[in-house]
Coordinates of C-alpha atoms in Angstrom, one line a residue:
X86 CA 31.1 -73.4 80.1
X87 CA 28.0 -74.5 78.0
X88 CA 27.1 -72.5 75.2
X89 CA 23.9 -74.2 75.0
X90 CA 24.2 -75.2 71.2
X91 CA 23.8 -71.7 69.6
X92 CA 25.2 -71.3 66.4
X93 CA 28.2 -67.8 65.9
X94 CA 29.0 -67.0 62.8
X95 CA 32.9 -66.0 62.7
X96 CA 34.0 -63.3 60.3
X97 CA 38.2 -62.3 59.8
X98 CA 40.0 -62.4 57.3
X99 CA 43.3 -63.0 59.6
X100 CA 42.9 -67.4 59.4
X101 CA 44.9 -67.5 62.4
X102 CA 43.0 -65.4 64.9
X103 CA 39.3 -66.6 63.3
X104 CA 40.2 -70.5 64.2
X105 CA 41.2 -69.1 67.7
X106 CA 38.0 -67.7 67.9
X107 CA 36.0 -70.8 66.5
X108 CA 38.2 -73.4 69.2
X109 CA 37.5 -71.2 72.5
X110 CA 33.7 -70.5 71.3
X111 CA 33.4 -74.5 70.5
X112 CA 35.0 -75.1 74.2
X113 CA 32.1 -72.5 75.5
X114 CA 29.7 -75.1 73.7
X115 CA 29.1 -72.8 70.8
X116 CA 28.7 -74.3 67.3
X117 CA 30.7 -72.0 64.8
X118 CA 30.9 -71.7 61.3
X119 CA 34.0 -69.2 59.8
X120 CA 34.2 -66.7 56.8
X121 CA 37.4 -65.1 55.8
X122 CA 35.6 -62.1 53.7
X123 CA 32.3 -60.2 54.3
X124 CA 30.8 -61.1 50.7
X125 CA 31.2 -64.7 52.4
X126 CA 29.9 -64.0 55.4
X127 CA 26.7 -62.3 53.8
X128 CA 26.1 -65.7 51.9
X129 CA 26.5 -68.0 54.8
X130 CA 23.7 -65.2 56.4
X131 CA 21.7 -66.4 52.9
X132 CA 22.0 -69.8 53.6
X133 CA 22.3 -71.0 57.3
X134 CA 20.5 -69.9 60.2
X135 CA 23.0 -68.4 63.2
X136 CA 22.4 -66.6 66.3
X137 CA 25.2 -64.3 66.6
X138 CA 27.7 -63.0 64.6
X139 CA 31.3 -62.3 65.9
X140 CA 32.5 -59.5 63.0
X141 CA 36.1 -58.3 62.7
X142 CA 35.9 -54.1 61.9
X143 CA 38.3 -54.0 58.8
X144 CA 37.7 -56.5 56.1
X145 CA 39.4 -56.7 52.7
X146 CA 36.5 -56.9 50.5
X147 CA 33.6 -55.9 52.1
X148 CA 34.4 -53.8 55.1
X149 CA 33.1 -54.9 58.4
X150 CA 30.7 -51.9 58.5
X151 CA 29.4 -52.3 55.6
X152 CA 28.7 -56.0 56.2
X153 CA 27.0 -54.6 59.7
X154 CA 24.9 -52.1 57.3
X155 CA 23.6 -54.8 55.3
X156 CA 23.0 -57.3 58.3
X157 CA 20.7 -54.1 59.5
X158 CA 18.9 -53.6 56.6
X159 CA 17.7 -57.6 55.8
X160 CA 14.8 -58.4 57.3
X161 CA 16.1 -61.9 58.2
X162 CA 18.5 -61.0 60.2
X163 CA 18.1 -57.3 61.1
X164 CA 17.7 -58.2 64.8
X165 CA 20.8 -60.2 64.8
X166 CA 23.3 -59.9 67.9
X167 CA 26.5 -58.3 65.8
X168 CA 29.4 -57.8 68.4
X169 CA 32.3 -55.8 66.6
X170 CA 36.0 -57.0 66.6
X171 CA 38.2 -53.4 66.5
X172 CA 42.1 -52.6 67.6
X173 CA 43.4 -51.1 70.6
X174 CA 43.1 -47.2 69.1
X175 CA 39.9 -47.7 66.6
X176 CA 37.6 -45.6 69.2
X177 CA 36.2 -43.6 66.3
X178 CA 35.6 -46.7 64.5
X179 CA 33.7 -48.2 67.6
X180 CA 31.8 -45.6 67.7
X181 CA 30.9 -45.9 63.5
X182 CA 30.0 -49.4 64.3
X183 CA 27.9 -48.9 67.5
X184 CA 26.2 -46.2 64.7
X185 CA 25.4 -48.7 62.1
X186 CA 24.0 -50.9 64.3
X187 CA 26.8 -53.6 66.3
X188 CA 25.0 -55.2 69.4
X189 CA 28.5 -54.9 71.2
X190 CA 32.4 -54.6 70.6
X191 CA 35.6 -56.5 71.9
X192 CA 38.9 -55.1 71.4
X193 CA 42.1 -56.9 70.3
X194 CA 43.9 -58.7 71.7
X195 CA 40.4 -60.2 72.6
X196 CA 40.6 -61.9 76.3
X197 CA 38.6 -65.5 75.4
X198 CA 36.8 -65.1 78.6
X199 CA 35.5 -61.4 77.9
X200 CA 34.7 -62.3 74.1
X201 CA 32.1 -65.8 75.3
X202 CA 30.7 -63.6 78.3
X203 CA 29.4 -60.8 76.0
X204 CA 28.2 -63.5 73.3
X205 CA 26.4 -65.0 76.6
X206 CA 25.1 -61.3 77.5
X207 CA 23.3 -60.7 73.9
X208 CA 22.3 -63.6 73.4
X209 CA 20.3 -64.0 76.8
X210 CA 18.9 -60.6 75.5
X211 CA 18.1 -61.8 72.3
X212 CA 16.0 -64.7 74.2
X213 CA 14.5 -61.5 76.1
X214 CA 13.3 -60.1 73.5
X215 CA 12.2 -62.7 71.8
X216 CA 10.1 -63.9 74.5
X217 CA 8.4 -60.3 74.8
X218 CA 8.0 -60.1 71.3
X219 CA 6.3 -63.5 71.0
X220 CA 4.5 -62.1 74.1
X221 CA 3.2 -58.8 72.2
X222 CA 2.6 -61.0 69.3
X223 CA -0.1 -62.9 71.5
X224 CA -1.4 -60.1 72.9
X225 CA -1.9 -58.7 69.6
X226 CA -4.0 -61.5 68.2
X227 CA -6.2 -61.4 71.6
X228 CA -7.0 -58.1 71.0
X229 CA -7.9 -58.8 67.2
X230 CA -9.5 -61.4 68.0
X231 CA -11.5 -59.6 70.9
X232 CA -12.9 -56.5 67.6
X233 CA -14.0 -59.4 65.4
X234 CA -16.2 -60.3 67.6
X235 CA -17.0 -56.3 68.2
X236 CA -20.8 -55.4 67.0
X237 CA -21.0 -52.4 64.8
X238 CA -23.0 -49.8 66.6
X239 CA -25.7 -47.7 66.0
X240 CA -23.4 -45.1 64.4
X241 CA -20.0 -45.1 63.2
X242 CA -19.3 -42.5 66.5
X243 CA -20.5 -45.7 68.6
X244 CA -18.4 -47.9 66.8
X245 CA -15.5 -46.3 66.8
X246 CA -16.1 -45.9 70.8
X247 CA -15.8 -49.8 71.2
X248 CA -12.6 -50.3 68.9
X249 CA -10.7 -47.7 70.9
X250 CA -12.4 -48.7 74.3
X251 CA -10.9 -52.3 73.2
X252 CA -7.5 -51.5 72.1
X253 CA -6.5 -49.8 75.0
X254 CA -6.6 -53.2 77.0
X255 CA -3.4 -53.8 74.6
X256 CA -0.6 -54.1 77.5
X257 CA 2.0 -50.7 77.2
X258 CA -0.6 -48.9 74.8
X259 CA -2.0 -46.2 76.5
X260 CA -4.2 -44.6 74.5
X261 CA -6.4 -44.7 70.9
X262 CA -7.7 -42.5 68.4
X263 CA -9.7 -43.1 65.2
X264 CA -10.1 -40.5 62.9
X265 CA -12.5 -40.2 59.7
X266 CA -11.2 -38.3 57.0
X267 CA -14.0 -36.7 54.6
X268 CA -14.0 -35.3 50.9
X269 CA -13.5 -32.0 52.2
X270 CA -9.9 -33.1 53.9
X271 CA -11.2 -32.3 57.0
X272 CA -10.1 -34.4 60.0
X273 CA -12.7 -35.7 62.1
X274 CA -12.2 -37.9 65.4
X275 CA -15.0 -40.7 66.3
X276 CA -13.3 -42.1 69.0
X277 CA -11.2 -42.0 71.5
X278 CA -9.5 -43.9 74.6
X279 CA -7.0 -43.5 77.0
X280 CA -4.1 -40.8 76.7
X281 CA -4.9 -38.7 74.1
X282 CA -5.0 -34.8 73.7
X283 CA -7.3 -33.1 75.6
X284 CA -8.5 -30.7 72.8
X285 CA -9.2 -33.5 71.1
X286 CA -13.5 -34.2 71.1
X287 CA -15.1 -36.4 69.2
X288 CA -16.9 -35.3 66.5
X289 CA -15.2 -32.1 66.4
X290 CA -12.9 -31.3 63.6
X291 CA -9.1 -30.9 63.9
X292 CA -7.3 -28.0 63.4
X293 CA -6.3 -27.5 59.5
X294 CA -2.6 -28.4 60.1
X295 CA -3.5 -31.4 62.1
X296 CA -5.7 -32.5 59.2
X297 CA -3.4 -31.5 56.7
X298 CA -0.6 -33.6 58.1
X299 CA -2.8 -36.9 58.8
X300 CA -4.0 -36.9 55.0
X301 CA -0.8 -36.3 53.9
X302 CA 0.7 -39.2 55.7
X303 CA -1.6 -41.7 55.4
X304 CA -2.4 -41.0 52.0
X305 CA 1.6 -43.1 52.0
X306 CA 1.3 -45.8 54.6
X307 CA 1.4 -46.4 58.0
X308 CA 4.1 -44.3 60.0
X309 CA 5.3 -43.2 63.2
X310 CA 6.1 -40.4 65.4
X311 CA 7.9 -39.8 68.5
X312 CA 7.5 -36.8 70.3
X313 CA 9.3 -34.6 69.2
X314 CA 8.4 -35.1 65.4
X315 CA 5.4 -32.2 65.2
X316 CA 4.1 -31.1 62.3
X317 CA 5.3 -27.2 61.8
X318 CA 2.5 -24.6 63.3
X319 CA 1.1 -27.7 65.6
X320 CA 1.5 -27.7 69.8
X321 CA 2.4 -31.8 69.7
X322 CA 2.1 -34.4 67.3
X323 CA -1.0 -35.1 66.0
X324 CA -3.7 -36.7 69.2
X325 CA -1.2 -37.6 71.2
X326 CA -1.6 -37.0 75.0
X327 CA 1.0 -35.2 76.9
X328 CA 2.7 -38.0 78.8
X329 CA 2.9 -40.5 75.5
X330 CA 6.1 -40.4 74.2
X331 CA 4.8 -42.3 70.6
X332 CA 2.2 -43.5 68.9
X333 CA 1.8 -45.2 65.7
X334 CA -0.8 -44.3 63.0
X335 CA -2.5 -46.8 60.4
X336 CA -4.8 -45.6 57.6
X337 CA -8.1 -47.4 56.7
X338 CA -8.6 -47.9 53.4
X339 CA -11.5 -49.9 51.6
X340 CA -11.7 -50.3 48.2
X341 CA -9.2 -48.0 47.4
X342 CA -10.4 -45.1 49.0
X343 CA -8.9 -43.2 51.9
X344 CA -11.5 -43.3 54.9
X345 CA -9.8 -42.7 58.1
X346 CA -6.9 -43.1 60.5
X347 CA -6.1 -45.4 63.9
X348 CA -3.5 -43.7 66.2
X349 CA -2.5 -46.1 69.2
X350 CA 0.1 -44.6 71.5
X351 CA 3.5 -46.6 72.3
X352 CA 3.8 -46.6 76.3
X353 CA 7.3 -46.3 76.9
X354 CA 10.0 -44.4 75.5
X355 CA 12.0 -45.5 72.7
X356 CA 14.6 -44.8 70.1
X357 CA 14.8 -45.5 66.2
X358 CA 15.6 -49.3 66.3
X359 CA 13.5 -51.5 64.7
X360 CA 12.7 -53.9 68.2
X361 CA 11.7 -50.7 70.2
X362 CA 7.8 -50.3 71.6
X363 CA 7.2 -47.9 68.7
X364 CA 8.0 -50.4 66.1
X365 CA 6.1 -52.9 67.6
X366 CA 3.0 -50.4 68.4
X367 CA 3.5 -49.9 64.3
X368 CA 2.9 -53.7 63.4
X369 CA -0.1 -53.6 65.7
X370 CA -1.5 -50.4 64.8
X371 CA -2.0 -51.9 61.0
X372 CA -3.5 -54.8 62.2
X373 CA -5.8 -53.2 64.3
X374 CA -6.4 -51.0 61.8
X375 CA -7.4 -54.1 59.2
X376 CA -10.5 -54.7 61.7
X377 CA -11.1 -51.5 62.4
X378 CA -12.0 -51.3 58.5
X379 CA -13.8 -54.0 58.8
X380 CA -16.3 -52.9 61.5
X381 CA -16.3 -49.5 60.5
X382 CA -16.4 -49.1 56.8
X383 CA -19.7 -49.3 55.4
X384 CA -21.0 -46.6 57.7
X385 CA -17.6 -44.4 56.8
X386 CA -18.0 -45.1 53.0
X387 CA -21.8 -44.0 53.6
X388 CA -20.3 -41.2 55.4
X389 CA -18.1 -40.4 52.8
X390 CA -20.2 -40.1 50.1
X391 CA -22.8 -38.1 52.1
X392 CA -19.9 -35.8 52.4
X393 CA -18.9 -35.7 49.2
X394 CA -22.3 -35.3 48.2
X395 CA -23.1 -32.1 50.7
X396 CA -19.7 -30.7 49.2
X397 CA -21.3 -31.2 45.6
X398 CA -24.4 -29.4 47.0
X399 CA -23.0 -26.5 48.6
X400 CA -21.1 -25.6 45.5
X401 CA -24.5 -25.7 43.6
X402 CA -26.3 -23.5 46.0
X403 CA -23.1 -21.2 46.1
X404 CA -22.9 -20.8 42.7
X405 CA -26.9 -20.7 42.0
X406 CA -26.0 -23.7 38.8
X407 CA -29.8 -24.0 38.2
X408 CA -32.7 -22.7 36.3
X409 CA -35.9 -22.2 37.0
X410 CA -38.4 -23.2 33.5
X411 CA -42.5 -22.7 33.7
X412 CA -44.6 -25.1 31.7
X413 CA -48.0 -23.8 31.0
X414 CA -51.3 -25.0 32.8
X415 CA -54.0 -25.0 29.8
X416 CA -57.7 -24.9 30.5
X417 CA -59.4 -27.6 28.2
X418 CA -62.6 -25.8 27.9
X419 CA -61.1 -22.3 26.3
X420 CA -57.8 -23.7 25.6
X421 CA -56.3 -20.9 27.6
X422 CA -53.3 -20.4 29.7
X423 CA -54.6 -20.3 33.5
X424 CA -50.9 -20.9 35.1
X425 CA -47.7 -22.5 35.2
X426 CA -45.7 -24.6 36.7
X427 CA -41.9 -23.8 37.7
X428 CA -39.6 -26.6 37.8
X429 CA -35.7 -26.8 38.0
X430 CA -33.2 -27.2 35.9
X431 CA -29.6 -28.0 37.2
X432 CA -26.7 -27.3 34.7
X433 CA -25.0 -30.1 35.3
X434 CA -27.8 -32.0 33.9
X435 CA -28.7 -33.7 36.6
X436 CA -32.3 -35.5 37.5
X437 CA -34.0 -32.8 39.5
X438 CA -36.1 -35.3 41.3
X439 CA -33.1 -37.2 41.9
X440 CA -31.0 -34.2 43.3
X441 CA -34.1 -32.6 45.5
X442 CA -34.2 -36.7 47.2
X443 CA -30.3 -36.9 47.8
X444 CA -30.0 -33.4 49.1
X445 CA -33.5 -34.1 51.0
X446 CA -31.1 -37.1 52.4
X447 CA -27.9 -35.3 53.7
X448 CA -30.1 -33.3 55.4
X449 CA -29.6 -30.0 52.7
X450 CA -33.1 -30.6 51.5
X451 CA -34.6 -27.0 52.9
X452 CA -31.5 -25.1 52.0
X453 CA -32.1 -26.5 48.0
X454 CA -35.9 -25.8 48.1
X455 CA -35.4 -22.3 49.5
X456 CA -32.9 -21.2 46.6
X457 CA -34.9 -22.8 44.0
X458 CA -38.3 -21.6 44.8
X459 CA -36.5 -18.0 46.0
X460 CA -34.7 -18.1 42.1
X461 CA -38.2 -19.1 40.6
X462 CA -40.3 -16.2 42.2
X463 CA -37.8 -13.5 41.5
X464 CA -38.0 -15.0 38.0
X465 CA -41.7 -15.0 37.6
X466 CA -42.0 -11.5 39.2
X467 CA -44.1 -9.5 36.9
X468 CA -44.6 -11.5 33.7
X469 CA -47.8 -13.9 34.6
X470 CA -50.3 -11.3 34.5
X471 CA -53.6 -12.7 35.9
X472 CA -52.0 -16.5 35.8
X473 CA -51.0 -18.3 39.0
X474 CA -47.6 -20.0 39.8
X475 CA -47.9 -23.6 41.0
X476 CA -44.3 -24.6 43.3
X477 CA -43.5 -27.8 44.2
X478 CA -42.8 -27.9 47.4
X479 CA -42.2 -30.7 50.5
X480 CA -44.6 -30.8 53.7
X481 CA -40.9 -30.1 55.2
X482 CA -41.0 -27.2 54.1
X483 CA -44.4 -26.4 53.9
X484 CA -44.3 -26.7 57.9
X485 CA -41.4 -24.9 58.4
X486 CA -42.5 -21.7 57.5
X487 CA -40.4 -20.7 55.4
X488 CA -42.0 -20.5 52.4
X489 CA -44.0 -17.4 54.0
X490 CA -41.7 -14.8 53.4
X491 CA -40.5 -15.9 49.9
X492 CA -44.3 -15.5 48.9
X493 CA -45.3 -13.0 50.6
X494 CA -44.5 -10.7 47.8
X495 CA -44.7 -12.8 45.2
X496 CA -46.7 -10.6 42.7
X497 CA -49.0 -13.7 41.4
X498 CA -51.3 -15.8 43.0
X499 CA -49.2 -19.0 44.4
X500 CA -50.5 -22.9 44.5
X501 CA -48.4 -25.1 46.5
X502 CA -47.9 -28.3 45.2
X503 CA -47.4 -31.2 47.4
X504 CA -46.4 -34.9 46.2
X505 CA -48.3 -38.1 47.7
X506 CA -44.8 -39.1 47.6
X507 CA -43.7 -37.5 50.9
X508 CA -45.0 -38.5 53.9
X509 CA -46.9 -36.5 55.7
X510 CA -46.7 -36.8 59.8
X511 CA -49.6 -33.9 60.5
X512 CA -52.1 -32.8 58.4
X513 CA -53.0 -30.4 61.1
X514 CA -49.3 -28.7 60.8
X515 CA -49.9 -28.6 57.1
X516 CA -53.3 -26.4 57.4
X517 CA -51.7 -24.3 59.8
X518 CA -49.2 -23.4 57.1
X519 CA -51.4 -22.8 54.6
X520 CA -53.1 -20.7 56.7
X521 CA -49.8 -18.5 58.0
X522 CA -49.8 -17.3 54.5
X523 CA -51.1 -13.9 54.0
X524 CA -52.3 -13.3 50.5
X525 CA -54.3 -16.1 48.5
X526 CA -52.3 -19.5 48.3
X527 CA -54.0 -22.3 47.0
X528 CA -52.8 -26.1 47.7
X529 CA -52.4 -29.0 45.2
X530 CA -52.3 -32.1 45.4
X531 CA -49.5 -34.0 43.0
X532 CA -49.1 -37.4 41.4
X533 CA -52.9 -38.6 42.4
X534 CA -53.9 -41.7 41.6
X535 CA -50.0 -43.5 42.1
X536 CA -50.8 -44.9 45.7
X537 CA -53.6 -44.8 47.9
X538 CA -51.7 -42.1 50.2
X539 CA -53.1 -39.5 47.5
X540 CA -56.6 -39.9 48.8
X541 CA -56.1 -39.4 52.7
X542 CA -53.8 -35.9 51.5
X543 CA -57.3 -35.0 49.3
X544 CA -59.5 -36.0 52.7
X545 CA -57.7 -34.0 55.4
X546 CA -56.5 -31.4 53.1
X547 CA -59.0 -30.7 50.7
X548 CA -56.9 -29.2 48.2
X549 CA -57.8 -26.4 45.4
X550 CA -56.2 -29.0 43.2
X551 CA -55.6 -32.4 41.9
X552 CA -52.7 -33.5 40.1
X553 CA -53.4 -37.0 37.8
X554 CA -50.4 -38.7 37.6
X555 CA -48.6 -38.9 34.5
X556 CA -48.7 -42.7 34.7
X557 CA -52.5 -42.8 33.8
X558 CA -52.5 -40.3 31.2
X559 CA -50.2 -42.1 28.9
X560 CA -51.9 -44.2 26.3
X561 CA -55.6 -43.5 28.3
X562 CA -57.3 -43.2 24.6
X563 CA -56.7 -47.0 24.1
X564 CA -56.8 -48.1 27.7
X565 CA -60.2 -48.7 29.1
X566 CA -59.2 -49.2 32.5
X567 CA -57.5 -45.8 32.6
X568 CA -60.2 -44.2 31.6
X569 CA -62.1 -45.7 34.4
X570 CA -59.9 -44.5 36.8
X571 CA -59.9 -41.2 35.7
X572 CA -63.7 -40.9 36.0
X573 CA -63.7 -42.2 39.2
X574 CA -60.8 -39.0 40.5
X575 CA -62.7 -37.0 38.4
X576 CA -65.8 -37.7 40.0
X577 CA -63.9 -37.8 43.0
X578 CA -62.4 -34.2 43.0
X579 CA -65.8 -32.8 41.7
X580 CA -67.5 -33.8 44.7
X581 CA -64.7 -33.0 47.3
X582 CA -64.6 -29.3 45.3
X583 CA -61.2 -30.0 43.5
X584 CA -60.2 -29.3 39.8
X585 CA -58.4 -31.7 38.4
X586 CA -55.2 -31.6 36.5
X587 CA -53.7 -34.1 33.9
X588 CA -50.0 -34.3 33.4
X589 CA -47.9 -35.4 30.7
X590 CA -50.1 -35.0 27.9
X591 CA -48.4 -35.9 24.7
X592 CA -50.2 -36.7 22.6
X593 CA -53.8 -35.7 20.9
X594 CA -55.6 -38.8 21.3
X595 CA -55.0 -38.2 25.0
X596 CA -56.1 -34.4 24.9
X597 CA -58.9 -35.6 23.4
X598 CA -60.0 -38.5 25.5
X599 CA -59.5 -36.2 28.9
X600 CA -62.2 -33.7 27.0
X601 CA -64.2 -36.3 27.1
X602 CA -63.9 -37.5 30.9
X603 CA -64.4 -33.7 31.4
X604 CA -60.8 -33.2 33.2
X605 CA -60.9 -29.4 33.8
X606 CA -57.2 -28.9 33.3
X607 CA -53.7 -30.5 31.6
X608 CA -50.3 -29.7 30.9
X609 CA -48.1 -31.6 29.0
X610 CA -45.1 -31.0 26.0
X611 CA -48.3 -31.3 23.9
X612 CA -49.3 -28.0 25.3
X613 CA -46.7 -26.6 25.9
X614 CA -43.0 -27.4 27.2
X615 CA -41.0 -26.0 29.8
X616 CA -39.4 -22.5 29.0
X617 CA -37.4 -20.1 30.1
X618 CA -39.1 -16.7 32.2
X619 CA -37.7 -14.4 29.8
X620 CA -39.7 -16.1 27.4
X621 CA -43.0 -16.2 29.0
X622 CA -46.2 -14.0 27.6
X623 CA -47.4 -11.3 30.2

């Protein structure tokens, strides 16, 4: 018999029957080494490598199941073949150690030919497994290997479509899922491969309880689930398809945020141990789940703070947190008050212009303009006596009509006031605008003289108005060139029939430099800062 030089670690504390053991497994061609107590048999474990372990049931010290318990729960050797040593009548402590995790029993007296055949048995399915795991183990870093050389795609929907599409080449994984998870703890799939759920569609968000449990769980680690572990209220565990009996989920975190979840499902059935397909769809899961981050985190962070920032939005237009403030519009011939113009005021302090561009940029843009200029006008109503109302407003939302009906009974005479700033695609939609508007609107023209873009709104437009950008105003008295250029758009807007207007005027040497250059029109904190409706004069 040849025992083919594997090492079996003998452990009785009867010195008789344990060097009866060690000479027939040395005949087999088994090495042995011997321990007479379990706290000895856990060092040589410590210490010395071994390939079985031949374990008598009651121990002195450390009881054999205890030892077995321990074995179990060390990494090092928690796959290690264990066969029990138990008497004749110890059934119920057979079964205990078939519980805590013995490969195998033999019962005294042991029959020398019985005891090397099972060693032989386990260990040929220790080489088994060890074979398939090294075998998984290479298919694992294929398959890694294979999404590092992924390209990102177009969106993170298209990305996520390649991971999955990849993974499921993985042999005995049927299917994968990856899952964004937003500010809002909503659940969102943006891909998915092979057996999954079929009311599971990308792009669409999963039930609450579904999302609920998958934040909740990976907000922990990586984890789990077999079949029949469902989250209460849910038909199946969370995007697994019917016929998968497992699946193992990863989360994606970058930078210390939360961004999402890979679910790969196990393709067999399996139990709790730790060499079963689920346990090894686990260890892949999180490395799969390391590239997925990779490839797919920039766009999700983007994602996520787009998210995060409609959320912060929605609350603002929910609980109307803004303020609409009119600064006045002085003519610099009489010195009177001709209009004003309403700006916002958020009361979180934020930059307007900066909140208007992000909200313009998670696609809220029209929603924000709508409740401002709709809070503005309701403002306004009835205390400008003969003065127009000058609204900023995008060529967005100029085009989209919707402005129309928010004017329509405004009670004042309206200018819109487009930036130079936004593009405009077609003038021609613009004019059609302006002209869907029933009682008199005027347009304006803002920040003229900051780019060259300024000049073709004033040519195809031909606005009522001209805005001078702030820029040019500041210091003009002691600036020959800016008084240049403010002769020139004067001259400019005289001869296209436009008034001009001079902004951010602070200052009296400036006042009195734009009398000179004949600028119809300013508004500045010289002449008057930004105030509240209820204080306006009627």
């Amino acid at each position: 018999m040849d025992g083919g030089g594997s090492r079996v670690l003998v452990v009785d504390d009867d010195i008789v029957l344990a060097e009866m053991f060690v000479e027939a497994l040395s005949l087999a061609g088994f090495q042995t080494t011997m321990a007479n107590t379990g706290q000895a048999a856990l060092d040589v474990l410590q210490r010395q490598q071994v390939d079985a372990v031949l374990l008598d049931s009651q121990m002195p010290d450390i009881g054999g199941h205890e030892v077995l318990r321990r074995i179990r729960g060390d990494t090092q050797t928690r796959t290690l073949p264990v066969i029990l040593v138990t008497g004749q009548g110890e059934i119920a402590r057979r079964v205990e150690g078939l519980e805590a995790g013995a490969s195998d029993y033999v019962v005294k007296p042991v029959a020398v030919d019985e005891l090397v055949a099972r060693i032989r048995a386990q260990l040929r399915g220790q080489a088994v497994w060890t074979r398939l795991l090294e075998s998984q183990l290479r298919e694992r870093a294929t398959v890694t290997e294979a999404l590092c050389r992924l390209r990102p795609g177009n969106s993170p929907e298209q990305t996520a479509d390649r991971i999955c599409s990849e993974l499921v080449t993985v042999r005995n994984l049927d299917g994968a899922v990856l899952v964004m998870l937003t500010n809002d703890d909503d659940a969102i799939p943006l891909g998915r491969h092979g057996n999954v759920d079929a009311a599971i569609r990308v792009g669409e968000a999963l039930p609450a309880v579904t999302a609920r449990h998958l934040l909740q769980r990976a907000r922990q680690n990586a984890w789990t689930e077999l079949r029949v572990d469902q989250p209460p209220g849910a038909t199946g565990p969370p995007l697994l398809g019917p016929s998968a009996p497992a699946a193992a989920y990863a989360p994606l975190r970058s930078q210390g945020r939360l961004l999402g979840v890979l679910a790969i499902a196990a393709g067999q059935a399996a139990t709790d141990a730790p060499t079963d397909e689920v346990a090894q769809a686990l260890s892949a899961a999180i490395d799969f789940a390391a590239v997925s981050t990779a490839l797919l985190g920039p766009a999700l962070q983007r994602q996520s703070a787009m998210s995060l920032t409609q959320s912060a939005l929605s609350q603002v237009l929910q609980a109307g947190s803004f303020t609409p403030v009119f600064q006045p519009i002085i003519d610099l011939t009489s010195g009177d008050i001709v209009g004003y113009e309403t700006l916002t005021r958020f009361n979180d302090g934020s930059n307007p212009q900066a909140r208007f561009a992000e909200a313009a940029a998670v696609g809220m843009g029209l929603d924000l303009e709508r409740a401002t200029m709709a809070t503005a006008l309701q403002a306004a109503d009835g205390r400008l006596g003969n003065r127009w109302l000058s609204v900023n407003v995008s060529p967005q939302f100029l085009a989209s009509g919707e402005a129309v009906p928010l004017i329509r009974d405004a009670g004042c005479d309206i200018v819109l006031e487009l930036t130079e700033h936004d593009p405009i695609d077609d003038y021609g939609d613009i004019m059609r605008a302006v002209r869907a508007f029933e009682g008199p609107v005027r347009l304006s023209i803002d920040d003229a003289g900051a780019g060259y873009a300024c000049l073709t709104h004033v040519l195809w437009l031909q606005p009522d108005f001209v805005k001078l950008d702030r820029g040019w105003v500041k210091g003009i008295n002691a600036d020959p060139a800016r008084q240049a250029l403010v002769a020139g758009l004067e001259s400019f807007a005289s001869r296209t029939g436009a008034t001009l207007i001079a902004e951010g005027v602070e200052t009296a040497a400036e006042l009195e430099k734009l009398r000179e250059l004949r600028v119809d029109l300013a508004q500045g904190y010289l002449l008057g800062r930004p105030e509240a409706a209820v204080t306006l004069s009627s």
